[in-house]
Amino acid sequence: MVCRRCGHELISARENYKKGCLVYVRNPAEIHRPRTNGAYDFTPDPSWCLYVEFYCPSCGTMVDVEVLPPGHPVCNDIEVNLDALKKDQGEEVVA
């Protein structure tokens, strides 16, 4: 997997590309500022959710953002079947 902007190789396409990114975990209050002065200010509660941002380590381009509960593992949102792609292209599959 490579960064589309700079071509930096993030990680093998057989792994979750997010493992090859820089990760920045943000409090939702940094993004959604309070709308009122009071107990109910419409800001997401950081004990319920966090913003997890993924960046290319070479050029700093944002690759993805997830909103996850604290402690939740990073999602694997794409799995490329390289063996099937190579087979379709007539290439030899090497394990």
XYZ file of C-alpha atoms in Angstrom:
95
model
C 0.000 0.000 0.000
C 1.381 3.393 -0.957
C 0.420 6.994 -0.334
C -1.459 8.295 -3.337
C 0.068 11.763 -2.990
C 3.812 11.069 -2.501
C 4.174 7.363 -3.353
C 5.628 6.484 0.066
C 5.241 2.763 0.788
C 3.091 2.507 3.902
C 3.016 -1.258 4.437
C 2.511 -4.550 2.605
C -0.879 -4.828 0.907
C -1.385 -8.037 2.901
C -1.654 -5.987 6.134
C -3.927 -3.242 7.423
C -2.599 -0.055 5.777
C -3.311 1.920 8.953
C -0.427 0.116 10.683
C 1.944 1.972 8.335
C 0.480 5.406 9.127
C 1.136 8.002 11.786
C -1.771 7.975 14.248
C -3.227 10.968 16.064
C -5.973 10.338 18.630
C -8.092 13.440 19.218
C -10.601 14.453 21.822
C -13.894 15.207 20.013
C -14.128 18.526 21.903
C -11.165 19.740 19.787
C -13.293 19.309 16.679
C -16.827 19.960 17.942
C -16.652 23.035 20.162
C -19.325 23.449 22.855
C -22.483 25.154 21.529
C -23.860 26.231 24.903
C -22.629 27.036 28.390
C -23.969 24.229 30.523
C -23.994 20.528 31.226
C -25.467 19.773 27.795
C -23.217 21.507 25.293
C -23.648 19.149 22.282
C -19.963 18.128 22.381
C -19.376 14.354 22.075
C -18.244 12.798 25.354
C -14.582 11.654 25.099
C -15.350 8.768 27.443
C -17.655 7.463 24.692
C -15.776 8.300 21.479
C -12.434 9.510 20.150
C -11.330 10.605 16.699
C -8.453 8.484 15.394
C -6.698 10.124 12.432
C -4.226 8.349 10.136
C -1.522 10.237 8.204
C 1.167 9.360 5.665
C 4.480 9.437 7.593
C 6.256 10.955 4.599
C 4.088 13.834 3.393
C 1.502 14.200 6.189
C -1.533 13.631 3.993
C -4.563 12.456 5.966
C -5.397 8.933 4.837
C -8.400 8.082 7.023
C -10.372 9.015 10.157
C -12.258 6.711 12.494
C -14.581 7.570 15.371
C -14.075 4.830 17.952
C -14.905 4.206 21.594
C -11.816 4.457 23.834
C -9.791 1.236 23.797
C -11.429 -0.124 20.647
C -8.950 -1.651 18.174
C -8.363 0.073 14.857
C -10.732 -1.201 12.169
C -9.525 -3.141 9.153
C -11.769 -1.604 6.513
C -10.184 -3.142 3.414
C -8.628 -6.500 2.702
C -7.037 -6.942 -0.717
C -7.053 -10.486 -2.089
C -3.674 -10.258 -3.806
C -3.610 -13.926 -4.740
C -6.877 -13.618 -6.662
C -5.721 -10.414 -8.369
C -2.443 -12.023 -9.442
C -4.275 -15.120 -10.650
C -6.677 -12.946 -12.708
C -3.667 -11.215 -14.285
C -1.973 -14.533 -15.054
C 0.841 -13.935 -12.597
C 2.412 -16.626 -10.454
C 1.230 -16.552 -6.838
C 4.103 -16.724 -4.371
C 3.152 -17.294 -0.731
